């Protein structure tokens, strides 16, 4: 087969009838759904909300009652709201290879406090994990909920506001902690503003509470639900409301108790609610004193930092990005004297972070490769990271290449414009955040980057994600790559090649394949180098000179769409800002374009600073430019 032809199997087949019953009991029976990928409620919420947001921007969305109820349900029961900790949950659960995907998703949705509760709700776990192993997994999930999804966070994970799981968001959605009220049940940690290096042992606090002792553990969860509704149960993140009995002898027998909030006094009946009074009167159930010991692990990062940082700070450090296992901070001058404590607390409170760095110059100041200088504040000095973006995996040295997770949504917005079988020229491809997902979509991509390290990681990503049939890597200067790639695509000798789509089902059948013919001209050019990409636009002049017969009106083939990124000083008059951007593009290509020109779009990507905005200008390459 010619190189410009790729065989792909159809993406659907006749569904087989399920064999046997489907039942989630101790012996898990999933029928035809055995091994089928599943979602947690948090993942489902992320996908639905992002798709709806995207559709609202591009067209009217019919808000049905079913859709509204589904969103309401997921808003209530999705335990994780932020993309980055949804990914962290997935990494924790995916390592539990002895569990079915269904069981992992159930764990991520229910977020049980104890192994006993988890095995009650997911009986098939009983024979697969010991209580100790299962509790360790549950504790890791609990830490993630404390650190990221509590209303009070010392850091927000910055990512764009629109996303889906194939169109994932990376964030700027948690409001600043200083503008939020503390939740009920919060107990402040001890204060030591003279601390210069983190002393975890300092954060120990004993609190006298009351607890409901139960004679029969069978009713634990029923009684806890009842006391939650009456407001009697202790609501303090990081402390399980179900605890061993304070009497060591009873605790050794497996007896449990329910911790009550500080307003309930075991020796003051007037402090009891009606529900608590009724339970206390049951045989064997009565209130007892309980001495709760809180340690460093019980408080989130904001609470710890508020207890050790100076009171006169204008604001707590609230911004960082997670790239693989690395947390990347941009600390302000006022935070620098406390940078090591900040970094250590951050790493302690997020189990996915093993390295914390602080950027000490602007991106691009160190080299033309958009890298930056940094200092390691905590953890290992290891910048070799693994990043998961949707269904793609990237490995790279974060100190040597450019990666911006905040652009995740923008990557997928552009990829959504590509159709299977399109040819795309990614001029400044980096490690492949456009190219690799596009290749998985069966788009032919020629991906280029000037940085040798980016090229190496891009080539690795092509192999790792099995898109070699669709994606090719290059290591050239972008200005020469534009005409060279166009010319090479037109003239390259075909070679025999077979490839199969990543979208095939797991159990492939013998079916007649579909043939994708690689075009001899590009459908899209992507130029994601916002600091200077516009200056490369003159390379398109005469790019298809002498090949007019290949395009409209002589054929159905249109000239390519160009997607070029740039920065602009933020203004109140957005329309004027867009006109100025179009004027700059026009000057570079030698042809007038305006925001209202057909097939011209000036897309507001994101704010990169208070007075700086990133835009993407998309336009059809004018024939006056292409054939000049």
PDB file of C-alpha atoms in Angstrom, residues 39-185:
ATOM      1  CA  UNK A  39     -15.988   6.438  34.480  1.00  0.00           C
ATOM      2  CA  UNK A  40     -16.228   7.763  37.992  1.00  0.00           C
ATOM      3  CA  UNK A  41     -19.014  10.251  38.680  1.00  0.00           C
ATOM      4  CA  UNK A  42     -16.348  12.977  38.773  1.00  0.00           C
ATOM      5  CA  UNK A  43     -15.129  12.061  35.291  1.00  0.00           C
ATOM      6  CA  UNK A  44     -18.691  11.961  33.976  1.00  0.00           C
ATOM      7  CA  UNK A  45     -19.374  15.419  35.409  1.00  0.00           C
ATOM      8  CA  UNK A  46     -16.196  16.783  33.848  1.00  0.00           C
ATOM      9  CA  UNK A  47     -17.084  15.436  30.403  1.00  0.00           C
ATOM     10  CA  UNK A  48     -20.731  16.556  30.430  1.00  0.00           C
ATOM     11  CA  UNK A  49     -20.048  20.058  31.748  1.00  0.00           C
ATOM     12  CA  UNK A  50     -17.245  20.658  29.295  1.00  0.00           C
ATOM     13  CA  UNK A  51     -19.188  19.451  26.288  1.00  0.00           C
ATOM     14  CA  UNK A  52     -22.127  21.643  27.313  1.00  0.00           C
ATOM     15  CA  UNK A  53     -19.843  24.659  27.800  1.00  0.00           C
ATOM     16  CA  UNK A  54     -18.279  24.076  24.399  1.00  0.00           C
ATOM     17  CA  UNK A  55     -21.645  23.759  22.695  1.00  0.00           C
ATOM     18  CA  UNK A  56     -22.929  26.893  24.351  1.00  0.00           C
ATOM     19  CA  UNK A  57     -20.064  28.821  22.804  1.00  0.00           C
ATOM     20  CA  UNK A  58     -20.573  27.431  19.320  1.00  0.00           C
ATOM     21  CA  UNK A  59     -24.331  26.954  19.078  1.00  0.00           C
ATOM     22  CA  UNK A  60     -27.554  26.935  21.052  1.00  0.00           C
ATOM     23  CA  UNK A  61     -28.000  24.050  23.478  1.00  0.00           C
ATOM     24  CA  UNK A  62     -31.406  22.637  24.286  1.00  0.00           C
ATOM     25  CA  UNK A  63     -31.481  22.446  28.083  1.00  0.00           C
ATOM     26  CA  UNK A  64     -33.655  19.388  28.660  1.00  0.00           C
ATOM     27  CA  UNK A  65     -35.043  18.387  32.026  1.00  0.00           C
ATOM     28  CA  UNK A  66     -33.055  15.130  31.918  1.00  0.00           C
ATOM     29  CA  UNK A  67     -29.834  17.028  31.249  1.00  0.00           C
ATOM     30  CA  UNK A  68     -30.511  19.471  34.082  1.00  0.00           C
ATOM     31  CA  UNK A  69     -31.272  16.660  36.532  1.00  0.00           C
ATOM     32  CA  UNK A  70     -28.176  14.760  35.460  1.00  0.00           C
ATOM     33  CA  UNK A  71     -25.985  17.811  36.017  1.00  0.00           C
ATOM     34  CA  UNK A  72     -27.600  18.478  39.402  1.00  0.00           C
ATOM     35  CA  UNK A  73     -27.018  14.869  40.445  1.00  0.00           C
ATOM     36  CA  UNK A  74     -23.375  14.921  39.415  1.00  0.00           C
ATOM     37  CA  UNK A  75     -22.801  18.303  41.088  1.00  0.00           C
ATOM     38  CA  UNK A  76     -23.955  16.769  44.359  1.00  0.00           C
ATOM     39  CA  UNK A  77     -22.333  13.339  44.185  1.00  0.00           C
ATOM     40  CA  UNK A  78     -19.117  13.889  42.217  1.00  0.00           C
ATOM     41  CA  UNK A  79     -16.484  13.791  44.947  1.00  0.00           C
ATOM     42  CA  UNK A  80     -13.758  15.535  42.909  1.00  0.00           C
ATOM     43  CA  UNK A  81     -14.419  18.685  40.920  1.00  0.00           C
ATOM     44  CA  UNK A  82     -10.985  19.623  39.555  1.00  0.00           C
ATOM     45  CA  UNK A  83      -9.331  18.000  36.552  1.00  0.00           C
ATOM     46  CA  UNK A  84      -5.912  17.575  38.106  1.00  0.00           C
ATOM     47  CA  UNK A  85      -7.058  15.606  41.112  1.00  0.00           C
ATOM     48  CA  UNK A  86      -9.408  13.563  38.935  1.00  0.00           C
ATOM     49  CA  UNK A  87      -6.238  12.585  37.070  1.00  0.00           C
ATOM     50  CA  UNK A  88      -4.491  11.902  40.382  1.00  0.00           C
ATOM     51  CA  UNK A  89      -7.373   9.649  41.458  1.00  0.00           C
ATOM     52  CA  UNK A  90      -7.125   7.806  38.152  1.00  0.00           C
ATOM     53  CA  UNK A  91      -3.387   7.261  38.670  1.00  0.00           C
ATOM     54  CA  UNK A  92      -3.957   5.911  42.189  1.00  0.00           C
ATOM     55  CA  UNK A  93      -6.738   3.580  41.075  1.00  0.00           C
ATOM     56  CA  UNK A  94      -5.119   2.433  37.837  1.00  0.00           C
ATOM     57  CA  UNK A  95      -2.260   0.994  39.889  1.00  0.00           C
ATOM     58  CA  UNK A  96      -4.746  -1.402  41.526  1.00  0.00           C
ATOM     59  CA  UNK A  97      -4.403  -3.867  38.676  1.00  0.00           C
ATOM     60  CA  UNK A  98      -6.074  -6.708  40.581  1.00  0.00           C
ATOM     61  CA  UNK A  99      -9.361  -4.776  40.506  1.00  0.00           C
ATOM     62  CA  UNK A 100     -11.798  -4.580  37.620  1.00  0.00           C
ATOM     63  CA  UNK A 101     -12.231  -1.133  36.048  1.00  0.00           C
ATOM     64  CA  UNK A 102     -15.794  -1.155  37.395  1.00  0.00           C
ATOM     65  CA  UNK A 103     -14.495  -1.621  40.941  1.00  0.00           C
ATOM     66  CA  UNK A 104     -11.910   1.151  40.544  1.00  0.00           C
ATOM     67  CA  UNK A 105     -14.561   3.573  39.320  1.00  0.00           C
ATOM     68  CA  UNK A 106     -16.816   2.637  42.225  1.00  0.00           C
ATOM     69  CA  UNK A 107     -14.020   3.404  44.677  1.00  0.00           C
ATOM     70  CA  UNK A 108     -13.387   6.757  42.996  1.00  0.00           C
ATOM     71  CA  UNK A 109     -17.091   7.623  43.072  1.00  0.00           C
ATOM     72  CA  UNK A 110     -17.964   6.511  46.590  1.00  0.00           C
ATOM     73  CA  UNK A 111     -14.769   7.647  48.394  1.00  0.00           C
ATOM     74  CA  UNK A 112     -15.511   5.501  51.412  1.00  0.00           C
ATOM     75  CA  UNK A 113     -13.867   6.391  54.691  1.00  0.00           C
ATOM     76  CA  UNK A 114     -13.093   2.860  55.814  1.00  0.00           C
ATOM     77  CA  UNK A 115     -12.260  -0.473  54.220  1.00  0.00           C
ATOM     78  CA  UNK A 116     -15.249  -1.959  56.017  1.00  0.00           C
ATOM     79  CA  UNK A 117     -17.583   0.540  54.379  1.00  0.00           C
ATOM     80  CA  UNK A 118     -15.998   0.006  50.955  1.00  0.00           C
ATOM     81  CA  UNK A 119     -16.406  -3.763  51.131  1.00  0.00           C
ATOM     82  CA  UNK A 120     -19.997  -3.371  52.254  1.00  0.00           C
ATOM     83  CA  UNK A 121     -20.824  -1.204  49.252  1.00  0.00           C
ATOM     84  CA  UNK A 122     -18.556  -3.063  46.781  1.00  0.00           C
ATOM     85  CA  UNK A 123     -18.722  -6.686  47.967  1.00  0.00           C
ATOM     86  CA  UNK A 124     -16.424  -8.001  45.220  1.00  0.00           C
ATOM     87  CA  UNK A 125     -13.479  -6.257  46.939  1.00  0.00           C
ATOM     88  CA  UNK A 126     -13.646  -8.690  49.845  1.00  0.00           C
ATOM     89  CA  UNK A 127     -11.599 -11.446  48.242  1.00  0.00           C
ATOM     90  CA  UNK A 128      -9.254  -9.120  46.348  1.00  0.00           C
ATOM     91  CA  UNK A 129      -7.749  -6.747  48.920  1.00  0.00           C
ATOM     92  CA  UNK A 130      -6.988  -6.939  52.599  1.00  0.00           C
ATOM     93  CA  UNK A 131      -8.476  -4.279  54.859  1.00  0.00           C
ATOM     94  CA  UNK A 132      -5.034  -2.730  55.396  1.00  0.00           C
ATOM     95  CA  UNK A 133      -4.255  -2.473  51.671  1.00  0.00           C
ATOM     96  CA  UNK A 134      -7.691  -1.145  50.843  1.00  0.00           C
ATOM     97  CA  UNK A 135      -7.532   1.409  53.671  1.00  0.00           C
ATOM     98  CA  UNK A 136      -4.212   2.679  52.305  1.00  0.00           C
ATOM     99  CA  UNK A 137      -5.879   3.370  48.938  1.00  0.00           C
ATOM    100  CA  UNK A 138      -8.840   5.077  50.614  1.00  0.00           C
ATOM    101  CA  UNK A 139      -6.514   7.255  52.688  1.00  0.00           C
ATOM    102  CA  UNK A 140      -4.733   8.417  49.514  1.00  0.00           C
ATOM    103  CA  UNK A 141      -8.090   9.403  48.011  1.00  0.00           C
ATOM    104  CA  UNK A 142      -9.012  11.214  51.228  1.00  0.00           C
ATOM    105  CA  UNK A 143      -5.771  13.229  51.089  1.00  0.00           C
ATOM    106  CA  UNK A 144      -6.621  14.364  47.578  1.00  0.00           C
ATOM    107  CA  UNK A 145     -10.061  15.516  48.690  1.00  0.00           C
ATOM    108  CA  UNK A 146      -8.555  17.458  51.591  1.00  0.00           C
ATOM    109  CA  UNK A 147      -5.876  19.086  49.491  1.00  0.00           C
ATOM    110  CA  UNK A 148      -7.572  20.095  46.300  1.00  0.00           C
ATOM    111  CA  UNK A 149     -11.346  19.866  46.538  1.00  0.00           C
ATOM    112  CA  UNK A 150     -11.937  21.553  49.869  1.00  0.00           C
ATOM    113  CA  UNK A 151     -13.249  25.100  49.487  1.00  0.00           C
ATOM    114  CA  UNK A 152     -10.178  26.278  51.376  1.00  0.00           C
ATOM    115  CA  UNK A 153      -7.021  25.438  49.448  1.00  0.00           C
ATOM    116  CA  UNK A 154      -3.665  27.024  49.856  1.00  0.00           C
ATOM    117  CA  UNK A 155      -3.085  26.686  46.125  1.00  0.00           C
ATOM    118  CA  UNK A 156      -5.350  26.539  43.126  1.00  0.00           C
ATOM    119  CA  UNK A 157      -4.365  24.377  40.208  1.00  0.00           C
ATOM    120  CA  UNK A 158      -4.359  26.682  37.208  1.00  0.00           C
ATOM    121  CA  UNK A 159      -6.105  25.457  34.112  1.00  0.00           C
ATOM    122  CA  UNK A 160      -8.520  26.806  31.577  1.00  0.00           C
ATOM    123  CA  UNK A 161     -12.181  26.879  32.473  1.00  0.00           C
ATOM    124  CA  UNK A 162     -13.439  24.670  29.650  1.00  0.00           C
ATOM    125  CA  UNK A 163     -12.430  21.048  29.258  1.00  0.00           C
ATOM    126  CA  UNK A 164     -13.429  17.504  28.655  1.00  0.00           C
ATOM    127  CA  UNK A 165     -11.748  14.246  29.485  1.00  0.00           C
ATOM    128  CA  UNK A 166     -10.673  13.934  25.975  1.00  0.00           C
ATOM    129  CA  UNK A 167     -10.910  17.719  26.125  1.00  0.00           C
ATOM    130  CA  UNK A 168      -9.528  17.963  29.611  1.00  0.00           C
ATOM    131  CA  UNK A 169      -9.318  21.127  31.603  1.00  0.00           C
ATOM    132  CA  UNK A 170      -6.338  22.392  33.467  1.00  0.00           C
ATOM    133  CA  UNK A 171      -7.455  24.972  35.634  1.00  0.00           C
ATOM    134  CA  UNK A 172      -8.063  28.292  37.162  1.00  0.00           C
ATOM    135  CA  UNK A 173     -11.389  27.601  38.822  1.00  0.00           C
ATOM    136  CA  UNK A 174     -10.898  27.533  42.577  1.00  0.00           C
ATOM    137  CA  UNK A 175     -11.641  30.968  43.945  1.00  0.00           C
ATOM    138  CA  UNK A 176      -9.008  32.582  46.122  1.00  0.00           C
ATOM    139  CA  UNK A 177      -9.087  31.245  49.616  1.00  0.00           C
ATOM    140  CA  UNK A 178      -9.101  34.645  51.255  1.00  0.00           C
ATOM    141  CA  UNK A 179     -12.527  35.410  49.789  1.00  0.00           C
ATOM    142  CA  UNK A 180     -14.154  32.291  51.181  1.00  0.00           C
ATOM    143  CA  UNK A 181     -15.664  31.536  54.558  1.00  0.00           C
ATOM    144  CA  UNK A 182     -14.313  28.676  56.611  1.00  0.00           C
ATOM    145  CA  UNK A 183     -16.533  25.602  56.617  1.00  0.00           C
ATOM    146  CA  UNK A 184     -18.326  24.553  59.751  1.00  0.00           C
ATOM    147  CA  UNK A 185     -16.420  22.115  61.905  1.00  0.00           C
TER     148      UNK A 185
END
